Amino acid sequence: MNKDQLAKVAAAMCAPGKGILAADESSGTIKKRFDAIGVESTADSRRDYREMMFRTQDAMTQNISGVILYDETIRQNAADGTPLVKIIEQMGSLPGIKVDAGVKFLPNFPNETITEGLDGLSERMAEYYKIGARFAKWRAVIDIADGIPSRGAILANAQALARYAAICQANDIVPIVEPEVLMDGGHDQARCYEVTEFVLKTLYNELYEAKVFLEGTVLKPNMIVPGKKSAKQVSAEQVAAETVRVFKQTVPVAVPGIAFLSGGQADVEATANLDAINKLGPLPWLVTFSYGRALQAAPQKAWAGKADNVPAAQKAFAHRAKMNGLASKGQWNKGLEG
Ligand code: 13P
């Protein structure tokens, strides 16, 4: 394990003003997104869409520290034959790779899931490193509903995340450790806090047991928000206060960076919340974004599958990347949205 390189890459992923573009939608998920804009999902349309983002100069050179890719994309070439990985590198950004194989129901734990993908992972990591990946992502999913989550399911997911992280580091790849507590339910903010606190406590205990080098990791968590169906919604300042409070209880200062998922928040809402969190600084970690939907919703809509729309889509992408870059420094305000 090259600890110096791991620590350098982890810090670069969360450099002030920059964050991560999550473009690692599986073929099933990207089809859903394309259905919504009336575009057929083919290898070429997926390539065209992602190439459009990776060639957005302002965003990629100034605000996007790294891009999480899917297995198909990391092997794909742009329309002119250049590997997409090369384009990302030429922009000064880091290629990353989603390595989990998705969620399956966890036997004996009704309505709870376990993330799979550990078998053969070390060999796959070695190949991804050769292709250019310098970091990876594994997402565990914790749902909140009546009677769930259980301690058993949280522990199983934390153990898998820890084994994944150790395998990453053995291959000189920085693990993004993502224990996502979903915001789909009707629970309130206090319940999100309570579950996230337990999840993070369990996770960092398992990372310790697995001897993971924390300085060479990035945490990708949810914010502390009420469920989407909750009648009690809260302000960005309230999200920020509870989110920072839970991290202070659970995330070691050895962890260099925290990069949030957007999890279904509207795009400007995700920016406002990140900004409010950073306005509470200085914080002991670099705190930024690793957004999928909150970065892509606007450019996806503008693109709509048409080559003529590429400039407008790139403008929309550059704008969201810039807004989130400012939020990573606590320098965003609503007036900048224009
Ligand atoms: P969202 O920001 O759309 O939640 O996606 C980020 C991600 O990579 C989830 O694993």
Tab-separated table of C-alpha atoms and ligand atoms in Angstrom:
chain	number	residue	atom	x	y	z
A	1	MET	CA	0.000	0.000	0.000
A	2	ASN	CA	1.384	3.421	-1.007
A	3	LYS	CA	0.065	5.539	1.866
A	4	ASP	CA	1.485	8.811	0.529
A	5	GLN	CA	-0.266	8.393	-2.793
A	6	LEU	CA	-3.550	7.343	-1.154
A	7	ALA	CA	-3.528	10.370	1.159
A	8	LYS	CA	-2.657	12.741	-1.694
A	9	VAL	CA	-5.426	11.415	-3.943
A	10	ALA	CA	-8.011	11.512	-1.124
A	11	ALA	CA	-7.140	15.150	-0.355
A	12	ALA	CA	-7.199	16.086	-4.064
A	13	MET	CA	-10.679	14.563	-4.425
A	14	CYS	CA	-11.987	17.029	-1.840
A	15	ALA	CA	-9.827	20.079	-2.694
A	16	PRO	CA	-11.570	23.380	-1.828
A	17	GLY	CA	-13.742	24.571	-4.718
A	18	LYS	CA	-13.894	21.087	-6.213
A	19	GLY	CA	-15.995	17.964	-5.808
A	20	ILE	CA	-16.878	14.707	-7.488
A	21	LEU	CA	-19.182	14.011	-10.414
A	22	ALA	CA	-21.028	10.731	-9.839
A	23	ALA	CA	-21.594	9.474	-13.407
A	24	ASP	CA	-21.621	5.798	-12.443
A	25	GLU	CA	-25.287	5.039	-13.071
A	26	SER	CA	-25.706	1.363	-13.877
A	27	SER	CA	-27.291	0.535	-17.240
A	28	GLY	CA	-30.673	0.144	-15.509
A	29	THR	CA	-30.495	3.516	-13.746
A	30	ILE	CA	-29.278	5.510	-16.768
A	31	LYS	CA	-32.139	3.985	-18.801
A	32	LYS	CA	-34.599	5.422	-16.274
A	33	ARG	CA	-32.948	8.863	-16.557
A	34	PHE	CA	-32.987	8.687	-20.383
A	35	ASP	CA	-36.619	7.528	-20.417
A	36	ALA	CA	-37.486	10.745	-18.569
A	37	ILE	CA	-35.966	12.874	-21.387
A	38	GLY	CA	-37.207	10.641	-24.209
A	39	VAL	CA	-33.786	9.285	-25.220
A	40	GLU	CA	-33.126	5.656	-26.089
A	41	SER	CA	-30.391	4.187	-23.904
A	42	THR	CA	-27.717	2.612	-26.120
A	43	ALA	CA	-23.954	2.286	-25.659
A	44	ASP	CA	-23.543	5.233	-28.071
A	45	SER	CA	-26.146	7.511	-26.476
A	46	ARG	CA	-24.679	6.833	-23.033
A	47	ARG	CA	-21.233	7.626	-24.440
A	48	ASP	CA	-22.403	10.832	-26.162
A	49	TYR	CA	-24.094	12.038	-23.003
A	50	ARG	CA	-21.122	11.392	-20.733
A	51	GLU	CA	-18.618	12.692	-23.267
A	52	MET	CA	-20.606	15.942	-23.314
A	53	MET	CA	-19.969	16.355	-19.558
A	54	PHE	CA	-16.340	15.220	-19.591
A	55	ARG	CA	-15.536	17.752	-22.339
A	56	THR	CA	-17.015	20.681	-20.385
A	57	GLN	CA	-13.769	22.607	-19.918
A	58	ASP	CA	-14.754	25.080	-17.141
A	59	ALA	CA	-16.444	22.483	-14.977
A	60	MET	CA	-13.859	19.766	-15.407
A	61	THR	CA	-10.752	21.929	-14.921
A	62	GLN	CA	-12.078	24.123	-12.108
A	63	ASN	CA	-14.756	22.325	-10.133
A	64	ILE	CA	-14.662	18.560	-10.759
A	65	SER	CA	-11.844	16.793	-8.897
A	66	GLY	CA	-12.893	13.323	-9.979
A	67	VAL	CA	-15.506	11.375	-11.918
A	68	ILE	CA	-17.041	8.096	-10.767
A	69	LEU	CA	-17.443	5.842	-13.800
A	70	TYR	CA	-19.336	2.641	-14.472
A	71	ASP	CA	-17.574	-0.434	-15.885
A	72	GLU	CA	-18.879	0.271	-19.392
A	73	THR	CA	-17.747	3.912	-19.371
A	74	ILE	CA	-14.227	3.359	-18.056
A	75	ARG	CA	-13.599	1.153	-21.121
A	76	GLN	CA	-15.358	3.430	-23.635
A	77	ASN	CA	-13.859	5.728	-26.253
A	78	ALA	CA	-15.175	9.151	-27.232
A	79	ALA	CA	-16.678	9.612	-30.697
A	80	ASP	CA	-13.193	10.555	-32.033
A	81	GLY	CA	-11.610	7.430	-30.548
A	82	THR	CA	-9.993	9.036	-27.464
A	83	PRO	CA	-10.571	6.948	-24.340
A	84	LEU	CA	-13.005	8.765	-22.024
A	85	VAL	CA	-10.519	8.158	-19.196
A	86	LYS	CA	-7.904	10.167	-21.140
A	87	ILE	CA	-10.284	13.097	-21.563
A	88	ILE	CA	-10.922	13.171	-17.815
A	89	GLU	CA	-7.180	13.023	-17.076
A	90	GLN	CA	-6.388	15.751	-19.627
A	91	MET	CA	-8.869	17.992	-17.824
A	92	GLY	CA	-6.829	17.502	-14.641
A	93	SER	CA	-9.521	15.366	-13.030
A	94	LEU	CA	-9.239	11.849	-11.556
A	95	PRO	CA	-11.038	8.815	-12.980
A	96	GLY	CA	-12.825	6.627	-10.414
A	97	ILE	CA	-14.874	3.452	-10.646
A	98	LYS	CA	-18.002	2.053	-9.018
A	99	VAL	CA	-17.115	-1.505	-8.018
A	100	ASP	CA	-20.085	-2.776	-6.051
A	101	ALA	CA	-22.503	-5.117	-7.774
A	102	GLY	CA	-25.637	-3.527	-6.329
A	103	VAL	CA	-27.997	-4.538	-3.528
A	104	LYS	CA	-29.762	-7.840	-2.812
A	105	PHE	CA	-32.300	-8.610	-0.111
A	106	LEU	CA	-30.554	-9.780	3.061
A	107	PRO	CA	-31.882	-13.183	4.169
A	108	ASN	CA	-33.599	-13.125	7.602
A	109	PHE	CA	-33.840	-9.310	7.523
A	110	PRO	CA	-37.161	-8.431	5.835
A	111	ASN	CA	-36.990	-5.300	3.628
A	112	GLU	CA	-33.269	-4.794	4.245
A	113	THR	CA	-30.445	-5.151	1.754
A	114	ILE	CA	-26.788	-6.074	1.547
A	115	THR	CA	-24.444	-4.724	-1.102
A	116	GLU	CA	-22.663	-7.467	-3.052
A	117	GLY	CA	-19.451	-7.544	-5.088
A	118	LEU	CA	-16.552	-8.673	-2.860
A	119	ASP	CA	-15.752	-11.883	-4.750
A	120	GLY	CA	-12.907	-11.346	-7.219
A	121	LEU	CA	-12.737	-7.681	-6.235
A	122	SER	CA	-8.975	-7.568	-5.783
A	123	GLU	CA	-8.361	-8.797	-9.356
A	124	ARG	CA	-10.901	-6.327	-10.750
A	125	MET	CA	-9.253	-3.480	-8.786
A	126	ALA	CA	-5.849	-4.302	-10.235
A	127	GLU	CA	-7.318	-4.104	-13.750
A	128	TYR	CA	-9.141	-0.822	-13.047
A	129	TYR	CA	-5.908	0.681	-11.715
A	130	LYS	CA	-4.194	-0.193	-14.989
A	131	ILE	CA	-7.007	1.478	-16.947
A	132	GLY	CA	-6.526	4.632	-14.854
A	133	ALA	CA	-8.851	4.483	-11.820
A	134	ARG	CA	-7.352	6.142	-8.745
A	135	PHE	CA	-10.409	5.851	-6.516
A	136	ALA	CA	-13.458	3.608	-6.221
A	137	LYS	CA	-16.981	3.668	-4.825
A	138	TRP	CA	-19.072	1.133	-2.924
A	139	ARG	CA	-22.573	2.076	-1.807
A	140	ALA	CA	-24.381	0.455	1.106
A	141	VAL	CA	-28.069	1.274	1.437
A	142	ILE	CA	-29.876	1.698	4.760
A	143	ASP	CA	-33.619	2.320	4.554
A	144	ILE	CA	-35.697	3.830	7.355
A	145	ALA	CA	-39.228	2.480	7.861
A	146	ASP	CA	-41.301	0.761	10.563
A	147	GLY	CA	-38.965	-1.584	12.448
A	148	ILE	CA	-35.943	-0.982	10.216
A	149	PRO	CA	-33.019	-0.591	10.017
A	150	SER	CA	-31.797	-3.417	12.262
A	151	ARG	CA	-28.413	-3.649	13.966
A	152	GLY	CA	-27.697	-6.868	12.049
A	153	ALA	CA	-28.191	-5.347	8.614
A	154	ILE	CA	-26.154	-2.254	9.488
A	155	LEU	CA	-23.321	-4.430	10.803
A	156	ALA	CA	-23.321	-6.665	7.694
A	157	ASN	CA	-23.152	-3.612	5.422
A	158	ALA	CA	-20.424	-1.930	7.490
A	159	GLN	CA	-18.326	-5.113	7.384
A	160	ALA	CA	-18.663	-5.309	3.594
A	161	LEU	CA	-17.668	-1.629	3.257
A	162	ALA	CA	-14.612	-2.245	5.455
A	163	ARG	CA	-13.507	-5.287	3.434
A	164	TYR	CA	-13.996	-3.324	0.213
A	165	ALA	CA	-11.958	-0.394	1.590
A	166	ALA	CA	-9.089	-2.669	2.606
A	167	ILE	CA	-9.045	-4.303	-0.858
A	168	CYS	CA	-9.017	-0.867	-2.518
A	169	GLN	CA	-6.030	0.296	-0.500
A	170	ALA	CA	-4.102	-2.926	-1.117
A	171	ASN	CA	-4.370	-1.946	-4.809
A	172	ASP	CA	-3.447	1.738	-4.201
A	173	ILE	CA	-6.993	2.887	-4.921
A	174	VAL	CA	-8.735	5.358	-2.576
A	175	PRO	CA	-12.050	3.947	-1.343
A	176	ILE	CA	-15.092	6.193	-1.286
A	177	VAL	CA	-16.978	4.661	1.617
A	178	GLU	CA	-20.697	5.265	1.096
A	179	PRO	CA	-23.220	4.216	3.723
A	180	GLU	CA	-26.370	5.895	2.358
A	181	VAL	CA	-29.258	6.340	4.771
A	182	LEU	CA	-32.154	6.891	2.366
A	183	MET	CA	-34.386	9.970	2.539
A	184	ASP	CA	-37.370	8.181	0.957
A	185	GLY	CA	-39.517	7.657	4.057
A	186	GLY	CA	-41.873	9.711	6.193
A	187	HIS	CA	-39.462	9.878	9.167
A	188	ASP	CA	-38.404	13.166	10.749
A	189	GLN	CA	-34.945	14.736	10.907
A	190	ALA	CA	-34.301	13.392	14.432
A	191	ARG	CA	-34.826	9.824	13.209
A	192	CYS	CA	-32.388	10.419	10.333
A	193	TYR	CA	-29.866	11.713	12.872
A	194	GLU	CA	-30.292	8.705	15.167
A	195	VAL	CA	-29.921	6.137	12.369
A	196	THR	CA	-26.999	7.948	10.683
A	197	GLU	CA	-25.178	8.274	14.010
A	198	PHE	CA	-25.437	4.523	14.616
A	199	VAL	CA	-24.442	3.707	11.038
A	200	LEU	CA	-21.331	5.915	11.160
A	201	LYS	CA	-20.290	4.655	14.623
A	202	THR	CA	-20.580	1.075	13.352
A	203	LEU	CA	-18.793	1.872	10.101
A	204	TYR	CA	-15.753	3.495	11.715
A	205	ASN	CA	-15.484	0.623	14.178
A	206	GLU	CA	-15.446	-1.868	11.284
A	207	LEU	CA	-12.918	0.219	9.332
A	208	TYR	CA	-10.727	0.101	12.444
A	209	GLU	CA	-11.133	-3.689	12.751
A	210	ALA	CA	-10.130	-4.043	9.079
A	211	LYS	CA	-7.043	-1.812	9.677
A	212	VAL	CA	-8.115	0.627	6.968
A	213	PHE	CA	-5.825	3.668	6.562
A	214	LEU	CA	-8.346	6.438	7.233
A	215	GLU	CA	-6.134	9.191	5.786
A	216	GLY	CA	-6.548	7.466	2.424
A	217	THR	CA	-10.349	7.276	2.416
A	218	VAL	CA	-13.237	9.600	1.554
A	219	LEU	CA	-16.616	9.333	3.285
A	220	LYS	CA	-19.704	9.728	1.097
A	221	PRO	CA	-22.644	10.187	3.453
A	222	ASN	CA	-26.197	11.466	3.401
A	223	MET	CA	-27.023	14.776	5.035
A	224	ILE	CA	-29.265	14.817	8.103
A	225	VAL	CA	-32.614	15.569	6.470
A	226	PRO	CA	-36.205	14.553	7.173
A	227	GLY	CA	-37.701	11.907	4.870
A	228	LYS	CA	-39.218	13.244	1.640
A	229	LYS	CA	-42.688	12.252	2.849
A	230	SER	CA	-42.294	13.924	6.249
A	231	ALA	CA	-44.649	16.832	6.983
A	232	LYS	CA	-41.859	18.465	9.024
A	233	GLN	CA	-39.370	19.848	6.469
A	234	VAL	CA	-36.481	21.979	7.784
A	235	SER	CA	-34.262	24.876	6.616
A	236	ALA	CA	-30.765	24.545	5.129
A	237	GLU	CA	-29.399	25.961	8.409
A	238	GLN	CA	-31.157	23.200	10.381
A	239	VAL	CA	-29.854	20.535	7.977
A	240	ALA	CA	-26.353	21.969	8.374
A	241	ALA	CA	-26.445	22.126	12.176
A	242	GLU	CA	-27.561	18.504	12.601
A	243	THR	CA	-25.256	17.195	9.861
A	244	VAL	CA	-22.155	18.793	11.371
A	245	ARG	CA	-23.245	17.665	14.858
A	246	VAL	CA	-23.517	14.006	13.802
A	247	PHE	CA	-20.099	14.026	12.084
A	248	LYS	CA	-18.445	15.540	15.152
A	249	GLN	CA	-19.801	12.577	17.134
A	250	THR	CA	-18.715	9.908	14.679
A	251	VAL	CA	-16.170	10.754	11.938
A	252	PRO	CA	-12.485	10.673	12.989
A	253	VAL	CA	-10.439	13.760	12.170
A	254	ALA	CA	-7.961	11.470	10.369
A	255	VAL	CA	-10.508	11.238	7.528
A	256	PRO	CA	-9.440	13.961	5.043
A	257	GLY	CA	-12.703	14.518	3.242
A	258	ILE	CA	-16.441	14.127	3.276
A	259	ALA	CA	-18.228	14.253	-0.103
A	260	PHE	CA	-22.006	14.168	0.094
A	261	LEU	CA	-24.443	12.286	-2.088
A	262	SER	CA	-27.513	14.271	-3.155
A	263	GLY	CA	-29.910	11.372	-2.621
A	264	GLY	CA	-32.955	12.884	-4.312
A	265	GLN	CA	-32.611	16.486	-3.112
A	266	ALA	CA	-33.440	19.081	-5.781
A	267	ASP	CA	-30.285	20.503	-7.355
A	268	VAL	CA	-30.327	23.990	-5.827
A	269	GLU	CA	-31.416	22.517	-2.488
A	270	ALA	CA	-28.356	20.223	-2.472
A	271	THR	CA	-26.146	23.249	-3.193
A	272	ALA	CA	-27.792	25.379	-0.482
A	273	ASN	CA	-27.393	22.613	2.110
A	274	LEU	CA	-23.711	22.041	1.261
A	275	ASP	CA	-23.095	25.773	1.458
A	276	ALA	CA	-24.838	26.054	4.856
A	277	ILE	CA	-22.704	23.178	6.165
A	278	ASN	CA	-19.476	24.875	5.051
A	279	LYS	CA	-20.622	28.221	6.460
A	280	LEU	CA	-20.405	26.516	9.883
A	281	GLY	CA	-16.641	26.040	9.322
A	282	PRO	CA	-13.798	25.802	9.799
A	283	LEU	CA	-14.530	22.070	10.003
A	284	PRO	CA	-11.952	19.351	10.705
A	285	TRP	CA	-12.533	17.741	7.272
A	286	LEU	CA	-12.750	19.055	3.707
A	287	VAL	CA	-16.493	18.947	2.990
A	288	THR	CA	-17.728	18.830	-0.580
A	289	PHE	CA	-20.080	17.147	-3.056
A	290	SER	CA	-20.164	13.826	-4.862
A	291	TYR	CA	-23.436	14.451	-6.627
A	292	GLY	CA	-25.151	12.420	-9.294
A	293	ARG	CA	-28.649	13.716	-9.823
A	294	ALA	CA	-28.001	17.184	-8.344
A	295	LEU	CA	-25.250	17.820	-10.930
A	296	GLN	CA	-26.878	16.110	-13.887
A	297	ALA	CA	-30.581	16.965	-13.769
A	298	ALA	CA	-30.127	20.354	-15.518
A	299	PRO	CA	-27.661	19.260	-18.245
A	300	GLN	CA	-29.681	16.106	-18.915
A	301	LYS	CA	-32.791	18.153	-19.556
A	302	ALA	CA	-30.927	20.660	-21.737
A	303	TRP	CA	-29.240	17.892	-23.769
A	304	ALA	CA	-32.310	15.733	-24.464
A	305	GLY	CA	-30.265	13.485	-26.755
A	306	LYS	CA	-29.558	16.110	-29.447
A	307	ALA	CA	-26.055	17.044	-30.648
A	308	ASP	CA	-27.283	20.614	-31.280
A	309	ASN	CA	-28.016	20.954	-27.572
A	310	VAL	CA	-24.492	20.082	-26.409
A	311	PRO	CA	-23.404	23.732	-25.823
A	312	ALA	CA	-26.532	24.476	-23.754
A	313	ALA	CA	-26.110	21.244	-21.787
A	314	GLN	CA	-22.447	22.019	-21.101
A	315	LYS	CA	-23.414	25.483	-19.920
A	316	ALA	CA	-25.970	23.990	-17.526
A	317	PHE	CA	-23.426	21.473	-16.235
A	318	ALA	CA	-20.716	24.138	-15.791
A	319	HIS	CA	-23.159	26.295	-13.865
A	320	ARG	CA	-24.130	23.570	-11.374
A	321	ALA	CA	-20.489	22.523	-10.958
A	322	LYS	CA	-19.517	26.131	-10.261
A	323	MET	CA	-22.354	26.657	-7.775
A	324	ASN	CA	-21.379	23.492	-5.895
A	325	GLY	CA	-17.707	24.480	-6.041
A	326	LEU	CA	-18.620	27.739	-4.284
A	327	ALA	CA	-20.757	25.811	-1.773
A	328	SER	CA	-17.743	23.621	-0.949
A	329	LYS	CA	-16.136	26.823	0.336
A	330	GLY	CA	-19.288	28.281	1.947
A	331	GLN	CA	-19.252	31.075	-0.662
A	332	TRP	CA	-22.530	30.394	-2.480
A	333	ASN	CA	-25.656	32.517	-2.295
A	334	LYS	CA	-29.018	32.265	-3.981
A	335	GLY	CA	-28.439	35.407	-6.061
A	336	LEU	CA	-25.679	33.613	-8.001
A	337	GLU	CA	-28.215	31.165	-9.443
A	338	GLY	CA	-29.382	33.882	-11.880
B	1	13P	P1	-26.969	11.051	-6.063
B	1	13P	O1	-26.204	12.326	-5.805
B	1	13P	O2	-27.905	11.135	-7.236
B	1	13P	O3	-27.597	10.521	-4.810
B	1	13P	O4	-25.913	9.962	-6.533
B	1	13P	C1	-24.701	9.922	-5.941
B	1	13P	C2	-24.218	8.527	-5.886
B	1	13P	O5	-23.181	8.224	-6.422
B	1	13P	C3	-25.002	7.550	-5.135
B	1	13P	O6	-24.268	6.381	-4.957
